[in-house]
Tab-separated table of C-alpha atoms in Angstrom:
chain	number	residue	atom	x	y	z
C	1	ARG	CA	-15.941	-20.944	0.253
C	2	SER	CA	-15.795	-23.094	-2.883
C	3	GLU	CA	-16.192	-21.479	-6.292
C	4	GLY	CA	-19.631	-22.986	-6.565
C	5	GLY	CA	-20.836	-21.464	-3.268
C	6	THR	CA	-23.777	-19.055	-3.236
C	7	MET	CA	-25.209	-16.498	-0.856
C	8	SER	CA	-28.228	-14.247	-1.097
C	9	GLY	CA	-27.948	-10.492	-0.674
C	10	PRO	CA	-25.399	-7.971	-1.961
C	11	ARG	CA	-22.046	-9.173	-3.198
C	12	VAL	CA	-18.725	-7.337	-3.535
C	13	VAL	CA	-16.048	-8.708	-5.862
C	14	MET	CA	-12.568	-7.424	-5.010
C	15	VAL	CA	-9.653	-7.624	-7.453
C	16	ASN	CA	-5.967	-7.440	-6.473
C	17	ALA	CA	-2.876	-7.712	-8.669
C	18	THR	CA	-0.686	-9.719	-6.266
C	19	GLY	CA	-1.068	-12.235	-3.479
C	20	VAL	CA	1.365	-10.361	-1.234
C	21	ARG	CA	-0.038	-8.795	1.928
C	22	SER	CA	1.120	-5.220	2.433
C	23	GLY	CA	-0.524	-1.903	3.320
C	24	ALA	CA	-2.843	-1.769	0.299
C	25	GLU	CA	-4.041	-5.309	0.923
C	26	ASN	CA	-4.624	-4.564	4.599
C	27	VAL	CA	-6.830	-1.620	3.624
C	28	LEU	CA	-8.795	-3.828	1.227
C	29	GLY	CA	-9.110	-6.463	3.938
C	30	SER	CA	-10.557	-3.881	6.309
C	31	VAL	CA	-13.127	-2.943	3.669
C	32	ALA	CA	-13.942	-6.628	3.214
C	33	HIS	CA	-14.489	-7.148	6.943
C	34	HIS	CA	-16.756	-4.096	7.069
C	35	VAL	CA	-18.989	-5.126	4.161
C	36	SER	CA	-19.057	-8.724	5.352
C	37	GLY	CA	-20.246	-7.528	8.744
C	38	SER	CA	-23.029	-5.652	6.954
C	39	GLY	CA	-24.253	-8.904	5.392
C	40	ALA	CA	-22.588	-8.728	1.976
C	41	GLU	CA	-20.780	-11.672	0.423
C	42	VAL	CA	-17.122	-11.015	-0.421
C	43	VAL	CA	-15.322	-12.564	-3.389
C	44	LEU	CA	-11.565	-12.047	-3.766
C	45	VAL	CA	-10.007	-12.370	-7.221
C	46	SER	CA	-6.242	-12.389	-6.751
C	47	PRO	CA	-3.096	-14.491	-7.032
C	48	PRO	CA	-2.621	-16.962	-4.154
C	49	GLY	CA	-0.680	-15.729	-1.140
C	50	ARG	CA	-0.839	-14.075	2.263
C	51	ILE	CA	-3.460	-11.605	1.056
C	52	THR	CA	-6.161	-14.112	2.008
C	53	ASP	CA	-5.135	-13.792	5.663
C	54	ALA	CA	-6.423	-10.208	5.637
C	55	PHE	CA	-9.945	-11.248	4.620
C	56	PRO	CA	-12.899	-12.421	6.709
C	57	PRO	CA	-13.723	-16.128	7.116
C	58	GLY	CA	-15.983	-17.340	4.345
C	59	THR	CA	-14.445	-15.138	1.672
C	60	ARG	CA	-14.574	-16.881	-1.669
C	61	HIS	CA	-11.134	-16.801	-3.317
C	62	VAL	CA	-10.794	-17.046	-7.108
C	63	PRO	CA	-7.088	-17.465	-7.926
C	64	ILE	CA	-5.469	-15.732	-10.907
C	65	GLY	CA	-1.891	-15.123	-12.038
C	66	PRO	CA	0.117	-12.087	-10.899
C	67	LEU	CA	-0.640	-8.851	-12.744
C	68	GLY	CA	1.846	-6.100	-13.481
C	69	LEU	CA	4.904	-5.093	-15.480
C	70	GLN	CA	8.045	-6.364	-13.761
C	71	GLY	CA	10.604	-6.120	-16.591
C	72	ARG	CA	13.024	-3.212	-16.324
C	73	SER	CA	14.713	-2.917	-19.730
C	74	GLY	CA	15.358	-4.561	-23.078
C	75	TRP	CA	14.137	-8.102	-23.567
C	76	SER	CA	13.000	-8.410	-19.951
C	77	ARG	CA	10.579	-5.524	-20.493
C	78	LEU	CA	9.215	-7.134	-23.679
C	79	VAL	CA	8.814	-10.511	-21.970
C	80	ALA	CA	7.109	-8.809	-19.037
C	81	LEU	CA	4.690	-7.000	-21.360
C	82	VAL	CA	3.731	-10.230	-23.149
C	83	GLY	CA	3.280	-11.990	-19.804
C	84	ALA	CA	1.193	-9.117	-18.488
C	85	LEU	CA	-1.084	-9.190	-21.527
C	86	VAL	CA	-1.651	-12.914	-21.097
C	87	ASN	CA	-2.351	-12.565	-17.396
C	88	TRP	CA	-4.700	-9.599	-17.937
C	89	VAL	CA	-6.723	-11.644	-20.422
C	90	THR	CA	-6.812	-14.671	-18.123
C	91	ALA	CA	-7.763	-12.537	-15.111
C	92	GLY	CA	-10.424	-10.719	-17.108
C	93	ARG	CA	-12.013	-13.979	-18.147
C	94	ALA	CA	-11.992	-15.226	-14.549
C	95	LEU	CA	-13.586	-11.968	-13.411
C	96	ARG	CA	-16.255	-12.234	-16.107
C	97	ARG	CA	-17.141	-15.760	-14.997
C	98	VAL	CA	-17.435	-14.883	-11.331
C	99	THR	CA	-19.400	-11.620	-11.499
C	100	ARG	CA	-23.183	-11.237	-11.560
C	101	PRO	CA	-25.141	-8.286	-12.998
C	102	ASP	CA	-25.850	-6.787	-9.574
C	103	ASP	CA	-22.323	-7.173	-8.157
C	104	VAL	CA	-20.171	-4.325	-6.939
C	105	VAL	CA	-16.614	-4.657	-8.279
C	106	VAL	CA	-13.755	-3.010	-6.375
C	107	VAL	CA	-10.321	-2.966	-8.022
C	108	ASN	CA	-7.525	-2.500	-5.480
C	109	SER	CA	-4.492	-2.409	-7.780
C	110	LEU	CA	-3.577	-0.132	-10.642
C	111	PHE	CA	-2.167	-3.039	-12.649
C	112	ALA	CA	-5.409	-4.992	-12.272
C	113	LEU	CA	-7.363	-2.296	-14.139
C	114	PRO	CA	-6.662	-3.619	-17.668
C	115	ALA	CA	-8.479	-6.857	-16.761
C	116	LEU	CA	-11.716	-4.841	-16.598
C	117	GLY	CA	-11.696	-4.295	-20.352
C	118	VAL	CA	-11.480	-8.049	-20.922
C	119	ALA	CA	-14.055	-8.891	-18.261
C	120	PHE	CA	-16.640	-6.331	-19.352
C	121	PRO	CA	-16.113	-5.495	-23.054
C	122	GLY	CA	-19.746	-4.752	-23.810
C	123	PRO	CA	-22.646	-2.913	-22.168
C	124	ARG	CA	-22.717	-2.462	-18.423
C	125	ARG	CA	-23.155	-5.641	-16.364
C	126	ARG	CA	-22.464	-4.522	-12.786
C	127	ALA	CA	-24.162	-2.388	-10.214
C	128	LEU	CA	-20.963	-0.388	-9.607
C	129	THR	CA	-17.262	-0.601	-10.491
C	130	THR	CA	-14.756	1.377	-8.440
C	131	TRP	CA	-10.994	1.683	-8.061
C	132	LEU	CA	-9.410	2.072	-4.630
C	133	VAL	CA	-6.383	4.171	-5.582
C	134	HIS	CA	-3.191	3.371	-3.690
C	135	ASP	CA	-0.829	4.614	-6.416
C	136	THR	CA	0.167	8.148	-7.271
C	137	VAL	CA	0.318	7.901	-11.062
C	138	VAL	CA	3.653	9.277	-12.270
C	139	SER	CA	4.985	6.873	-14.926
C	140	ALA	CA	4.013	6.072	-18.511
C	141	LYS	CA	3.306	2.424	-17.723
C	142	GLN	CA	1.022	3.423	-14.853
C	143	ARG	CA	-0.915	5.794	-17.125
C	144	LEU	CA	-1.215	3.045	-19.758
C	145	ALA	CA	-2.651	0.598	-17.225
C	146	VAL	CA	-5.192	3.159	-16.026
C	147	ARG	CA	-6.293	4.052	-19.563
C	148	LEU	CA	-6.841	0.372	-20.387
C	149	GLY	CA	-9.424	0.097	-17.603
C	150	ALA	CA	-10.690	3.628	-17.012
C	151	ARG	CA	-13.718	3.406	-19.301
C	152	ARG	CA	-15.136	0.582	-17.199
C	153	LEU	CA	-14.858	2.569	-13.954
C	154	ASP	CA	-17.704	4.465	-12.360
C	155	ARG	CA	-15.530	6.049	-9.696
C	156	ALA	CA	-11.990	6.249	-8.355
C	157	VAL	CA	-11.563	6.612	-4.595
C	158	ALA	CA	-8.127	8.004	-3.742
C	159	VAL	CA	-6.605	7.812	-0.272
C	160	SER	CA	-4.889	11.227	-0.475
C	161	GLU	CA	-5.379	14.496	-2.336
C	162	VAL	CA	-2.044	14.265	-4.148
C	163	THR	CA	-3.058	10.864	-5.492
C	164	ALA	CA	-6.472	12.124	-6.554
C	165	GLU	CA	-4.808	14.920	-8.541
C	166	SER	CA	-2.641	12.384	-10.378
C	167	VAL	CA	-5.619	10.354	-11.624
C	168	ARG	CA	-8.183	13.100	-12.319
C	169	PRO	CA	-6.945	13.537	-15.916
C	170	LEU	CA	-7.556	9.816	-16.502
C	171	VAL	CA	-10.796	8.967	-14.631
C	172	ARG	CA	-14.025	10.964	-14.880
C	173	ASP	CA	-15.105	10.751	-11.218
C	174	VAL	CA	-12.426	10.934	-8.503
C	175	ILE	CA	-13.040	11.499	-4.800
C	176	VAL	CA	-10.802	11.400	-1.716
C	177	ARG	CA	-11.362	9.181	1.316
C	178	VAL	CA	-8.257	9.079	3.501
C	179	ASN	CA	-6.782	5.987	5.094
C	180	GLY	CA	-7.255	5.370	8.779
C	181	VAL	CA	-5.815	3.193	11.525
C	182	ALA	CA	-7.007	1.892	14.858
C	183	LEU	CA	-5.959	4.020	17.811
C	184	PRO	CA	-3.969	2.012	20.384
C	185	ASP	CA	-5.212	2.119	23.955
C	186	GLU	CA	-1.681	3.033	24.991
C	187	TRP	CA	0.926	4.977	23.113
C	188	ARG	CA	4.476	6.014	23.656
C	189	GLU	CA	5.590	9.637	23.749
C	190	GLY	CA	9.130	10.183	22.584
C	191	ALA	CA	12.000	7.759	22.200
C	192	SER	CA	12.269	4.075	22.817
C	193	PRO	CA	15.283	3.413	25.025
C	194	ILE	CA	16.615	0.804	22.609
C	195	GLY	CA	17.570	3.160	19.760
C	196	VAL	CA	16.435	1.277	16.654
C	197	VAL	CA	15.375	2.754	13.309
C	198	GLY	CA	12.714	0.777	11.453
C	199	ILE	CA	10.979	0.679	8.090
C	200	LEU	CA	7.646	-0.976	7.272
C	201	ALA	CA	7.792	-1.636	3.521
C	202	ALA	CA	7.821	-4.556	1.114
C	203	LEU	CA	11.176	-5.136	-0.587
C	204	THR	CA	10.873	-3.388	-3.940
C	205	PRO	CA	13.142	-0.666	-5.360
C	206	TRP	CA	10.739	2.272	-5.239
C	207	LYS	CA	10.384	1.901	-1.461
C	208	GLY	CA	13.931	3.264	-1.086
C	209	HIS	CA	15.514	0.644	1.170
C	210	ASP	CA	18.843	1.147	-0.614
C	211	VAL	CA	18.731	4.871	0.134
C	212	LEU	CA	17.932	4.141	3.776
C	213	LEU	CA	20.860	1.730	4.090
C	214	ASP	CA	23.232	4.413	2.792
C	215	ALA	CA	21.724	6.877	5.265
C	216	ILE	CA	22.107	4.508	8.223
C	217	ALA	CA	25.759	4.006	7.258
C	218	ARG	CA	26.176	7.726	8.044
C	219	VAL	CA	24.677	7.366	11.548
C	220	PRO	CA	27.104	5.327	13.693
C	221	GLY	CA	25.783	3.128	16.455
C	222	VAL	CA	22.213	2.924	15.165
C	223	ARG	CA	20.535	-0.341	14.228
C	224	LEU	CA	18.064	-0.766	11.372
C	225	GLU	CA	15.187	-3.232	11.217
C	226	ILE	CA	13.606	-3.829	7.805
C	227	ALA	CA	10.092	-5.204	8.216
C	228	GLY	CA	8.646	-6.293	4.888
C	229	ALA	CA	8.392	-9.258	2.570
C	230	GLU	CA	10.113	-9.609	-0.787
C	231	LEU	CA	7.739	-8.830	-3.662
C	232	PRO	CA	7.450	-11.214	-6.653
C	233	GLY	CA	10.207	-10.593	-9.187
C	234	GLU	CA	12.373	-8.625	-6.748
C	235	SER	CA	14.808	-11.323	-5.601
C	236	ALA	CA	17.771	-9.531	-7.206
C	237	PHE	CA	16.908	-6.301	-5.382
C	238	ALA	CA	16.520	-8.120	-2.067
C	239	ALA	CA	19.890	-9.825	-2.578
C	240	ALA	CA	21.506	-6.456	-3.340
C	241	LEU	CA	20.105	-5.013	-0.112
C	242	ARG	CA	21.545	-7.886	1.916
C	243	ALA	CA	24.902	-7.483	0.202
C	244	ARG	CA	24.899	-3.763	1.022
C	245	ALA	CA	24.034	-4.518	4.650
C	246	ALA	CA	26.990	-6.899	4.860
C	247	ARG	CA	29.561	-4.220	4.006
C	248	ASP	CA	31.900	-2.894	6.695
C	249	ASP	CA	29.975	0.311	7.440
C	250	LEU	CA	26.756	-1.599	8.183
C	251	ARG	CA	27.817	-5.127	9.104
C	252	GLY	CA	25.927	-6.366	12.154
C	253	ARG	CA	23.614	-3.347	12.286
C	254	VAL	CA	20.802	-4.420	9.907
C	255	ASP	CA	18.120	-7.059	10.442
C	256	PHE	CA	15.751	-8.258	7.704
C	257	LEU	CA	12.602	-9.338	9.534
C	258	GLY	CA	10.306	-10.274	6.641
C	259	HIS	CA	6.578	-9.916	7.180
C	260	VAL	CA	5.913	-9.152	10.850
C	261	ASP	CA	3.123	-8.092	13.163
C	262	ARG	CA	3.510	-4.336	13.645
C	263	ALA	CA	2.748	-4.680	17.328
C	264	ASP	CA	5.895	-6.767	17.746
C	265	VAL	CA	8.297	-4.140	16.364
C	266	LEU	CA	6.898	-0.637	16.906
C	267	PRO	CA	7.499	-0.620	20.695
C	268	ARG	CA	11.256	-0.961	20.185
C	269	TRP	CA	11.688	1.564	17.355
C	270	THR	CA	13.002	5.000	18.211
C	271	VAL	CA	12.226	6.361	14.737
C	272	ALA	CA	10.464	4.932	11.684
C	273	VAL	CA	11.349	5.816	8.087
C	274	SER	CA	9.334	5.938	4.874
C	275	ALA	CA	12.064	6.258	2.231
C	276	SER	CA	10.033	5.835	-0.964
C	277	VAL	CA	11.691	7.361	-4.023
C	278	LEU	CA	8.330	7.582	-5.814
C	279	PRO	CA	5.309	9.229	-4.174
C	280	GLU	CA	3.092	6.846	-2.216
C	281	ALA	CA	-0.636	7.471	-2.133
C	282	GLY	CA	-1.295	6.993	1.566
C	283	PRO	CA	1.316	4.828	3.295
C	284	LEU	CA	-0.510	2.891	5.987
C	285	GLY	CA	2.729	2.104	7.803
C	286	VAL	CA	3.331	5.822	8.371
C	287	LEU	CA	-0.095	6.199	9.999
C	288	GLU	CA	0.441	3.093	12.126
C	289	CYS	CA	3.710	4.503	13.442
C	290	MET	CA	2.140	7.907	14.096
C	291	ALA	CA	-0.727	6.308	16.021
C	292	ALA	CA	1.721	4.298	18.122
C	293	GLY	CA	3.800	7.354	19.019
C	294	VAL	CA	6.803	6.430	16.852
C	295	PRO	CA	8.221	9.578	15.176
C	296	VAL	CA	8.489	9.274	11.387
C	297	VAL	CA	11.034	10.609	8.905
C	298	ALA	CA	9.666	10.390	5.343
C	299	THR	CA	10.377	11.567	1.823
C	300	ASP	CA	8.674	14.836	0.974
C	301	HIS	CA	6.072	13.754	-1.570
C	302	GLY	CA	2.823	11.836	-1.861
C	303	GLY	CA	0.546	10.986	1.014
C	304	ALA	CA	3.376	10.926	3.554
C	305	ALA	CA	3.959	14.650	3.016
C	306	GLU	CA	0.260	15.280	3.699
C	307	TYR	CA	0.296	13.157	6.851
C	308	LEU	CA	3.448	14.689	8.336
C	309	ALA	CA	2.965	18.361	7.470
C	310	GLY	CA	2.953	20.904	10.275
C	311	GLY	CA	5.356	19.142	12.620
C	312	ALA	CA	3.778	15.679	12.633
C	313	GLY	CA	7.022	14.261	11.257
C	314	VAL	CA	10.239	15.155	9.462
C	315	LEU	CA	10.375	15.388	5.658
C	316	VAL	CA	13.465	14.995	3.455
C	317	PRO	CA	14.046	15.055	-0.326
C	318	PRO	CA	13.428	11.677	-1.999
C	319	GLY	CA	16.501	9.660	-2.910
C	320	ASP	CA	18.840	11.807	-0.784
C	321	ALA	CA	20.737	9.517	1.600
C	322	ALA	CA	22.805	12.368	3.005
C	323	ALA	CA	19.733	14.435	3.922
C	324	LEU	CA	18.039	11.379	5.415
C	325	GLY	CA	21.120	10.596	7.485
C	326	VAL	CA	21.274	14.175	8.809
C	327	ALA	CA	17.560	14.163	9.683
C	328	LEU	CA	17.908	10.879	11.580
C	329	SER	CA	21.007	12.074	13.454
C	330	GLU	CA	19.375	15.343	14.489
C	331	LEU	CA	16.147	13.691	15.609
C	332	LEU	CA	17.906	10.910	17.526
C	333	ASP	CA	20.066	13.486	19.329
C	334	GLU	CA	17.062	15.532	20.544
C	335	PRO	CA	14.683	13.712	22.928
C	336	GLY	CA	12.561	16.862	23.148
C	337	ALA	CA	12.094	16.926	19.375
C	338	LEU	CA	11.172	13.244	19.370
C	339	ALA	CA	8.495	13.859	21.988
C	340	ALA	CA	7.102	16.913	20.170
C	341	VAL	CA	6.827	15.070	16.859
C	342	SER	CA	5.216	12.122	18.610
C	343	ARG	CA	2.530	14.314	20.230
C	344	THR	CA	1.722	16.202	17.028
C	345	ALA	CA	1.513	13.004	15.013
C	346	ARG	CA	-0.806	11.380	17.519
C	347	ARG	CA	-3.146	14.398	17.403
C	348	ARG	CA	-3.115	14.279	13.600
C	349	VAL	CA	-4.229	10.641	13.593
C	350	VAL	CA	-6.938	11.240	16.202
C	351	ASP	CA	-8.293	14.229	14.275
C	352	ARG	CA	-8.113	12.916	10.701
C	353	HIS	CA	-7.277	9.223	10.515
C	354	ASP	CA	-9.280	7.354	13.161
C	355	ILE	CA	-10.450	4.220	11.354
C	356	ALA	CA	-13.734	4.288	13.262
C	357	ARG	CA	-14.638	7.267	11.036
C	358	THR	CA	-12.533	6.755	7.924
C	359	LEU	CA	-13.472	3.137	7.194
C	360	PRO	CA	-17.274	3.626	6.947
C	361	ALA	CA	-16.691	6.641	4.688
C	362	LEU	CA	-14.329	4.615	2.484
C	363	VAL	CA	-16.708	1.652	2.243
C	364	ALA	CA	-19.629	3.883	1.299
C	365	ALA	CA	-17.599	5.558	-1.463
C	366	LEU	CA	-16.418	2.233	-2.865
C	367	THR	CA	-19.606	0.201	-2.674
C	368	ASP	CA	-22.637	2.461	-2.056
C	369	ILE	CA	-23.456	-0.013	0.739
């Protein structure tokens, strides 16, 4: 839809910090499809990229620059801060131009929140403004970004309880609506005969790919498939991962697949790993693996710990390659354990994370539609 297009009826304006398509963007896309099917117009304000593929036909896309703080130290951090300020102002102005007084605004990214203060500096102009919380807030820069936009929020909708607890000191109204996934018609119980470990995660340091590579080096004879695209500004990290994979203890055992269709890789994975060194809110990839019958080993924090508690997976300390390697070795050596984890995980998804129930509840909390 062109920027001049119009449509009668309710309208939902969705804001995302990047144009990359990963789990958070897939959740937002599901929300967009649901509200579009209910007759609402959807407007996406985001950087260009694969994110648009997750949205329904007819979605109006308003492009902005990438939002966030990519610098790590020294001058790079200062340059990143200046760039972020400029992009927040530019994005805020674009959001102000595109919104109408009766619009619902849904912010999908923590680092898009500061744009709200620029877009809506004065009295209220929208029907509702909400934040779909995919980040467990643990760092100073995350707290700063939230504070810059929190006063313009009516509600934060967190996808796990641990994430809700992290933002309650910063946002006045926080509720929990868990993520969900579609239940496959068929699912596998126990191990794939191929013996491949996989990870569904974009290439960025906090996802723990480097820790996983060191763990796989401790498990001879096992292959690793890394399914995830490189995030903007992370080319050096991606290059370091490839260099690590080329060393003698891993050479020939690691494949970088880029962005893939989950259905193409899950059937051949014996075990999936969520190796994040910082707590994730509600990792969609973990739920997708659980629903497909792929046992998951994950770091013991954030939403993954909630999903996998009680035998639905195996939990290890974050950042501990040795513990992760031991957990993988023990699970791969015990077909009975693989099958038991697979069954428990499948029941957990059926009981708590069936998207047929979770998505309507999430949409209602975000939009009041």
